[in-house]
CSV table of C-alpha atoms and ligand atoms in Angstrom, one decimal:
chain,number,residue,atom,x,y,z
A,1,MET,CA,143.1,107.8,117.2
A,2,ASP,CA,144.7,106.3,114.2
A,3,THR,CA,143.7,108.2,111.1
A,4,LEU,CA,143.7,108.3,107.3
A,5,ASN,CA,142.8,111.3,105.2
A,6,ARG,CA,142.5,111.8,101.5
A,7,PHE,CA,143.3,115.1,99.8
A,8,LEU,CA,143.3,116.6,96.3
A,9,PHE,CA,145.0,119.5,94.6
A,10,ASP,CA,142.9,121.9,92.7
A,11,ASN,CA,145.7,122.8,90.3
A,12,HIS,CA,147.5,119.5,89.9
A,13,PRO,CA,146.2,116.1,88.6
A,14,VAL,CA,147.5,114.3,91.7
A,15,ARG,CA,145.7,112.8,94.6
A,16,GLY,CA,147.1,112.4,98.1
A,17,GLU,CA,146.5,110.4,101.2
A,18,ILE,CA,148.0,110.8,104.7
A,19,THR,CA,147.9,108.2,107.5
A,20,ARG,CA,149.2,108.2,111.0
A,21,LEU,CA,149.2,105.0,113.0
A,22,GLU,CA,149.9,104.5,116.7
A,23,GLU,CA,147.6,102.0,118.4
A,24,THR,CA,147.4,99.8,115.3
A,25,TYR,CA,151.2,99.7,115.0
A,26,GLN,CA,151.7,99.1,118.8
A,27,ALA,CA,149.1,96.3,118.7
A,28,ILE,CA,151.1,94.6,115.9
A,29,LEU,CA,154.4,94.9,117.7
A,30,ALA,CA,152.9,93.8,121.1
A,31,THR,CA,152.3,90.2,120.1
A,32,ASN,CA,155.9,89.2,119.3
A,33,ASN,CA,159.4,90.2,120.3
A,34,TYR,CA,160.6,91.4,116.9
A,35,PRO,CA,164.1,92.6,116.1
A,36,VAL,CA,164.4,96.4,115.7
A,37,ALA,CA,164.8,96.3,111.9
A,38,VAL,CA,161.7,94.1,111.6
A,39,GLN,CA,159.7,96.4,113.8
A,40,LYS,CA,160.6,99.3,111.5
A,41,LEU,CA,159.8,97.3,108.3
A,42,LEU,CA,156.5,96.2,109.7
A,43,GLY,CA,155.7,99.9,110.4
A,44,GLU,CA,156.5,100.8,106.8
A,45,LEU,CA,154.5,97.8,105.5
A,46,LEU,CA,151.6,98.9,107.8
A,47,VAL,CA,151.6,102.5,106.5
A,48,ILE,CA,151.9,101.3,102.9
A,49,THR,CA,149.0,98.8,103.3
A,50,SER,CA,146.8,101.5,105.0
A,51,LEU,CA,147.5,103.8,102.1
A,52,LEU,CA,146.8,101.1,99.5
A,53,THR,CA,143.7,100.0,101.2
A,54,ALA,CA,142.4,103.6,100.8
A,55,THR,CA,142.8,103.3,97.1
A,56,LEU,CA,140.3,100.3,97.0
A,57,LYS,CA,137.2,101.3,95.1
A,58,PHE,CA,135.2,98.4,96.4
A,59,GLU,CA,134.6,96.3,99.5
A,60,GLY,CA,137.3,93.8,100.1
A,61,ASP,CA,140.6,92.9,101.6
A,62,ILE,CA,144.2,93.6,100.7
A,63,ALA,CA,147.3,91.8,101.8
A,64,VAL,CA,150.9,93.1,101.3
A,65,GLN,CA,153.3,90.3,101.9
A,66,LEU,CA,157.1,90.1,101.8
A,67,GLN,CA,158.7,86.7,101.5
A,68,GLY,CA,162.1,85.3,100.8
A,69,ASP,CA,165.0,83.0,101.8
A,70,GLY,CA,166.6,85.4,104.4
A,71,PRO,CA,166.2,85.4,108.2
A,72,LEU,CA,162.9,87.3,107.8
A,73,THR,CA,161.0,84.5,106.1
A,74,LEU,CA,157.6,86.4,106.0
A,75,ALA,CA,156.2,89.8,106.8
A,76,VAL,CA,152.6,90.5,106.0
A,77,ILE,CA,150.0,93.2,106.7
A,78,ASN,CA,146.3,92.5,106.0
A,79,GLY,CA,143.8,95.3,105.6
A,80,ASN,CA,140.3,96.0,104.4
A,81,ASP,CA,138.1,98.8,103.1
A,82,ARG,CA,137.0,99.6,106.6
A,83,GLN,CA,140.7,100.3,107.5
A,84,GLU,CA,140.9,97.4,109.8
A,85,LEU,CA,144.5,96.2,109.8
A,86,ARG,CA,146.6,93.4,111.3
A,87,GLY,CA,150.0,91.9,110.6
A,88,VAL,CA,152.7,89.5,111.5
A,89,ALA,CA,156.3,88.6,110.7
A,90,ARG,CA,158.3,85.3,111.0
A,91,VAL,CA,162.0,85.5,111.9
A,92,LYS,CA,164.5,82.7,111.8
A,93,GLY,CA,168.0,83.7,112.8
A,94,ASP,CA,169.6,87.0,113.8
A,95,ILE,CA,168.8,90.3,112.2
A,96,ALA,CA,171.0,93.3,112.9
A,97,ASP,CA,169.4,96.6,114.0
A,98,ASN,CA,170.5,98.3,110.8
A,99,ALA,CA,169.8,95.4,108.5
A,100,THR,CA,168.8,96.4,105.0
A,101,LEU,CA,165.8,95.0,103.2
A,102,LYS,CA,168.0,92.6,101.2
A,103,GLU,CA,169.8,91.4,104.4
A,104,MET,CA,166.4,90.6,106.0
A,105,VAL,CA,164.5,89.1,103.1
A,106,GLY,CA,167.3,87.7,101.0
A,107,SER,CA,166.2,86.7,97.6
A,108,GLY,CA,162.5,87.4,97.7
A,109,TYR,CA,159.6,89.3,96.5
A,110,ILE,CA,156.5,91.3,97.4
A,111,VAL,CA,153.0,89.8,96.8
A,112,ILE,CA,150.1,92.2,96.8
A,113,THR,CA,146.7,90.4,96.9
A,114,ILE,CA,143.5,92.2,96.5
A,115,THR,CA,140.3,90.2,97.3
A,116,PRO,CA,137.1,92.0,96.5
A,117,LYS,CA,134.0,90.8,98.4
A,118,GLU,CA,132.4,90.2,95.0
A,119,GLY,CA,134.5,89.4,91.9
A,120,GLU,CA,137.9,88.2,90.9
A,121,ARG,CA,140.9,88.0,93.2
A,122,TYR,CA,143.8,89.9,91.9
A,123,GLN,CA,147.5,89.2,92.7
A,124,GLY,CA,150.5,91.3,91.8
A,125,ILE,CA,154.1,90.2,92.4
A,126,VAL,CA,157.1,92.4,92.3
A,127,GLY,CA,160.8,91.4,92.9
A,128,LEU,CA,163.0,93.2,95.4
A,129,GLU,CA,164.6,95.2,92.6
A,130,LYS,CA,165.0,98.4,94.7
A,131,GLU,CA,167.0,98.9,97.9
A,132,THR,CA,164.0,99.9,100.1
A,133,LEU,CA,160.5,98.7,100.6
A,134,ILE,CA,159.2,102.1,99.5
A,135,GLY,CA,161.2,101.9,96.3
A,136,CYS,CA,159.9,98.4,95.5
A,137,ILE,CA,156.3,99.5,96.0
A,138,GLU,CA,156.7,102.6,93.9
A,139,HIS,CA,158.2,100.4,91.2
A,140,TYR,CA,155.2,98.0,91.6
A,141,PHE,CA,152.8,100.8,90.8
A,142,MET,CA,154.7,101.9,87.7
A,143,GLN,CA,155.0,98.3,86.5
A,144,SER,CA,151.5,96.9,87.2
A,145,GLU,CA,149.2,99.9,87.2
A,146,GLN,CA,151.2,102.4,85.2
A,147,LEU,CA,150.4,104.9,87.9
A,148,MET,CA,153.3,107.0,89.0
A,149,THR,CA,153.2,107.0,92.8
A,150,ARG,CA,155.4,108.5,95.4
A,151,LEU,CA,155.5,107.3,99.0
A,152,PHE,CA,156.9,109.1,102.1
A,153,VAL,CA,157.0,106.9,105.2
A,154,LYS,CA,158.5,107.4,108.6
A,155,THR,CA,158.5,105.2,111.6
A,156,GLY,CA,159.7,106.1,115.1
A,157,VAL,CA,158.8,106.9,118.6
A,158,HIS,CA,156.5,109.6,119.9
A,159,GLN,CA,155.8,110.0,123.6
A,160,HIS,CA,157.7,106.8,124.3
A,161,LYS,CA,155.4,104.8,122.0
A,162,ALA,CA,155.9,103.4,118.5
A,163,ILE,CA,154.4,105.4,115.7
A,164,ALA,CA,154.3,105.1,111.9
A,165,ALA,CA,153.0,107.6,109.4
A,166,GLY,CA,153.1,108.3,105.7
A,167,ILE,CA,152.0,110.2,102.7
A,168,LEU,CA,151.0,108.9,99.3
A,169,LEU,CA,151.0,111.0,96.1
A,170,GLN,CA,149.6,109.4,93.0
A,171,ILE,CA,149.0,110.8,89.5
A,172,LEU,CA,145.4,110.8,88.2
A,173,PRO,CA,145.3,108.8,85.0
A,174,ALA,CA,145.1,110.3,81.5
A,175,ASN,CA,146.5,113.7,82.2
A,176,GLU,CA,149.4,115.2,80.3
A,177,ASN,CA,150.9,117.3,83.1
A,178,SER,CA,150.6,114.8,85.8
A,179,GLU,CA,154.2,113.7,85.9
A,180,ALA,CA,155.6,117.2,86.3
A,181,SER,CA,153.0,117.9,88.9
A,182,LEU,CA,153.9,114.8,90.8
A,183,ALA,CA,157.6,115.7,90.7
A,184,HIS,CA,156.9,119.2,91.9
A,185,LEU,CA,154.6,118.0,94.8
A,186,ALA,CA,157.1,115.2,95.7
A,187,THR,CA,159.8,117.8,96.1
A,188,LEU,CA,157.6,119.7,98.6
A,189,THR,CA,156.6,116.5,100.4
A,190,GLU,CA,160.2,115.3,100.9
A,191,THR,CA,160.8,118.2,103.3
A,192,ILE,CA,158.5,116.7,105.9
A,193,THR,CA,160.3,115.8,109.1
A,194,SER,CA,159.4,112.9,111.4
A,195,ASP,CA,158.4,115.2,114.2
A,196,GLU,CA,156.0,117.1,111.9
A,197,LEU,CA,154.5,113.9,110.5
A,198,PHE,CA,154.1,112.4,113.9
A,199,GLN,CA,152.8,115.4,115.8
A,200,LEU,CA,151.2,118.2,113.8
A,201,PRO,CA,147.4,118.2,113.1
A,202,ILE,CA,146.8,116.9,109.5
A,203,ASP,CA,145.6,120.2,108.2
A,204,GLU,CA,148.8,121.9,109.5
A,205,ILE,CA,151.0,119.3,107.8
A,206,LEU,CA,149.3,120.0,104.5
A,207,TYR,CA,149.6,123.7,105.0
A,208,ARG,CA,153.3,123.3,106.0
A,209,LEU,CA,154.0,121.3,102.8
A,210,TYR,CA,151.6,122.8,100.3
A,211,ASN,CA,150.8,126.4,101.4
A,212,GLN,CA,151.4,127.6,97.8
A,213,GLU,CA,148.8,125.2,96.5
A,214,ASP,CA,145.0,124.8,96.8
A,215,VAL,CA,144.5,121.6,98.7
A,216,ARG,CA,141.2,120.0,99.6
A,217,LEU,CA,141.3,117.8,102.6
A,218,PHE,CA,138.5,115.2,103.0
A,219,GLU,CA,137.0,114.0,106.2
A,220,THR,CA,139.0,111.7,108.5
A,221,ASP,CA,138.7,107.9,108.3
A,222,GLU,CA,139.5,106.0,111.5
A,223,VAL,CA,142.1,103.2,111.3
A,224,HIS,CA,141.9,100.2,113.7
A,225,PHE,CA,143.8,97.1,114.6
A,226,LYS,CA,141.5,94.2,114.1
A,227,CYS,CA,142.2,90.5,113.9
A,228,SER,CA,139.9,88.3,111.8
A,229,CYS,CA,140.7,85.2,113.9
A,230,SER,CA,137.8,83.4,115.7
A,231,ARG,CA,137.1,80.2,117.5
A,232,GLU,CA,134.9,79.1,114.6
A,233,ARG,CA,137.8,79.6,112.1
A,234,CYS,CA,140.2,77.7,114.3
A,235,ALA,CA,137.7,74.9,114.6
A,236,ALA,CA,137.2,74.7,110.9
A,237,SER,CA,141.0,74.5,110.2
A,238,LEU,CA,141.4,71.9,113.0
A,239,MET,CA,138.8,69.7,111.3
A,240,THR,CA,140.9,69.7,108.1
A,241,LEU,CA,143.6,67.8,110.0
A,242,PRO,CA,143.7,64.0,110.1
A,243,ALA,CA,141.7,62.7,113.0
A,244,SER,CA,144.6,60.5,114.2
A,245,GLU,CA,146.8,63.6,114.5
A,246,ILE,CA,144.3,65.4,116.6
A,247,ASP,CA,143.8,62.3,118.8
A,248,GLN,CA,147.5,62.1,119.3
A,249,ILE,CA,147.9,65.7,120.5
A,250,LEU,CA,144.9,65.2,122.8
A,251,ALA,CA,146.4,62.0,124.2
A,252,GLU,CA,149.7,63.8,124.9
A,253,ASP,CA,148.6,67.3,126.0
A,254,GLY,CA,145.0,66.8,127.0
A,255,LYS,CA,144.1,69.8,124.8
A,256,ILE,CA,144.9,71.6,121.6
A,257,ASN,CA,146.0,75.2,121.7
A,258,MET,CA,145.4,77.2,118.5
A,259,HIS,CA,147.5,80.3,118.9
A,260,CYS,CA,147.0,83.4,116.6
A,261,ASP,CA,150.3,85.0,115.7
A,262,TYR,CA,148.5,88.1,114.6
A,263,CYS,CA,146.9,89.1,117.9
A,264,GLY,CA,148.2,86.6,120.4
A,265,ALA,CA,144.8,85.0,121.1
A,266,ASP,CA,144.7,81.4,122.3
A,267,TYR,CA,141.9,79.1,121.4
A,268,LEU,CA,141.8,75.9,123.4
A,269,PHE,CA,140.0,72.7,122.4
A,270,ASP,CA,139.7,69.7,124.7
A,271,LYS,CA,138.4,66.2,124.0
A,272,ILE,CA,134.8,67.2,124.5
A,273,ASP,CA,135.1,70.2,122.2
A,274,ILE,CA,136.6,67.9,119.5
A,275,GLU,CA,133.8,65.4,119.9
A,276,GLU,CA,131.3,68.2,119.5
A,277,LEU,CA,133.0,69.4,116.4
A,278,ARG,CA,133.1,65.9,114.9
A,279,LYS,CA,129.4,65.5,115.5
A,280,LYS,CA,128.7,68.7,113.6
A,281,ASN,CA,131.2,67.9,110.9
A,282,VAL,CA,129.8,64.5,109.9
A,283,PRO,CA,130.6,64.2,106.2
A,284,LYS,CA,127.6,64.1,103.9
A,285,ALA,CA,126.9,60.8,102.0
A,286,VAL,CA,128.2,60.8,98.5
A,287,ASN,CA,125.9,59.4,95.9
B,1,LIG,ZN1,144.0,86.8,116.0
């Protein structure tokens, strides 16, 4: 089971989260044959998005997107407050196994979009000013939220399957000692190994890192892979295309295949389906 837990320190104005993702990560990797470096980056992006999603104080969606002019033109993870996550990357050209963030993305930036169910959409953009994705996101928190945040993320293989896990530490606002506390706790957290983070029960990880501290661990939230695609959504976007374009594809192929890059689902529409859609979609008379 993929999990997310929140925790607090009784003696430090710092909050924490820990997430461990196996099935969700594997589902994202399964749909496309990504280069090794992109797989790793998607794992980091997935862990970061899960951790950020848990900071949402309302119902809504969050998207963390990397885009640039390098061979990795796009990498995005979408999540929501129910910890349902999905993601995809687009690759044009070769990416070496040990490619750096800059080598993959080129000149680019990170866009964080938060869409509450009710209320204003918020978008934050940060340039790739640090060498790693983690560094860039920590920088984003300082710049846009003035909340000093530390992230510890590891990706790898456990029992022959992909796994990604991470810890977030973030200062609680308006507290004088929070920066020193964060630095102290970050020093402890840095000592976590991949094996520990991938394998130990969560309470043992916290004990291993913070046994000198008083930590309160909250109940476990489950994290799931879930794609928001549907036949209805595909139909709606099909109907935004010019009718002549649809007719041309039907004439050539006999059907239209809408493929979801996120989950690999295929939605097929033949001539009869399109006729049905057009009947339902008759534009209203304009007065
Ligand atoms: Zn899908």
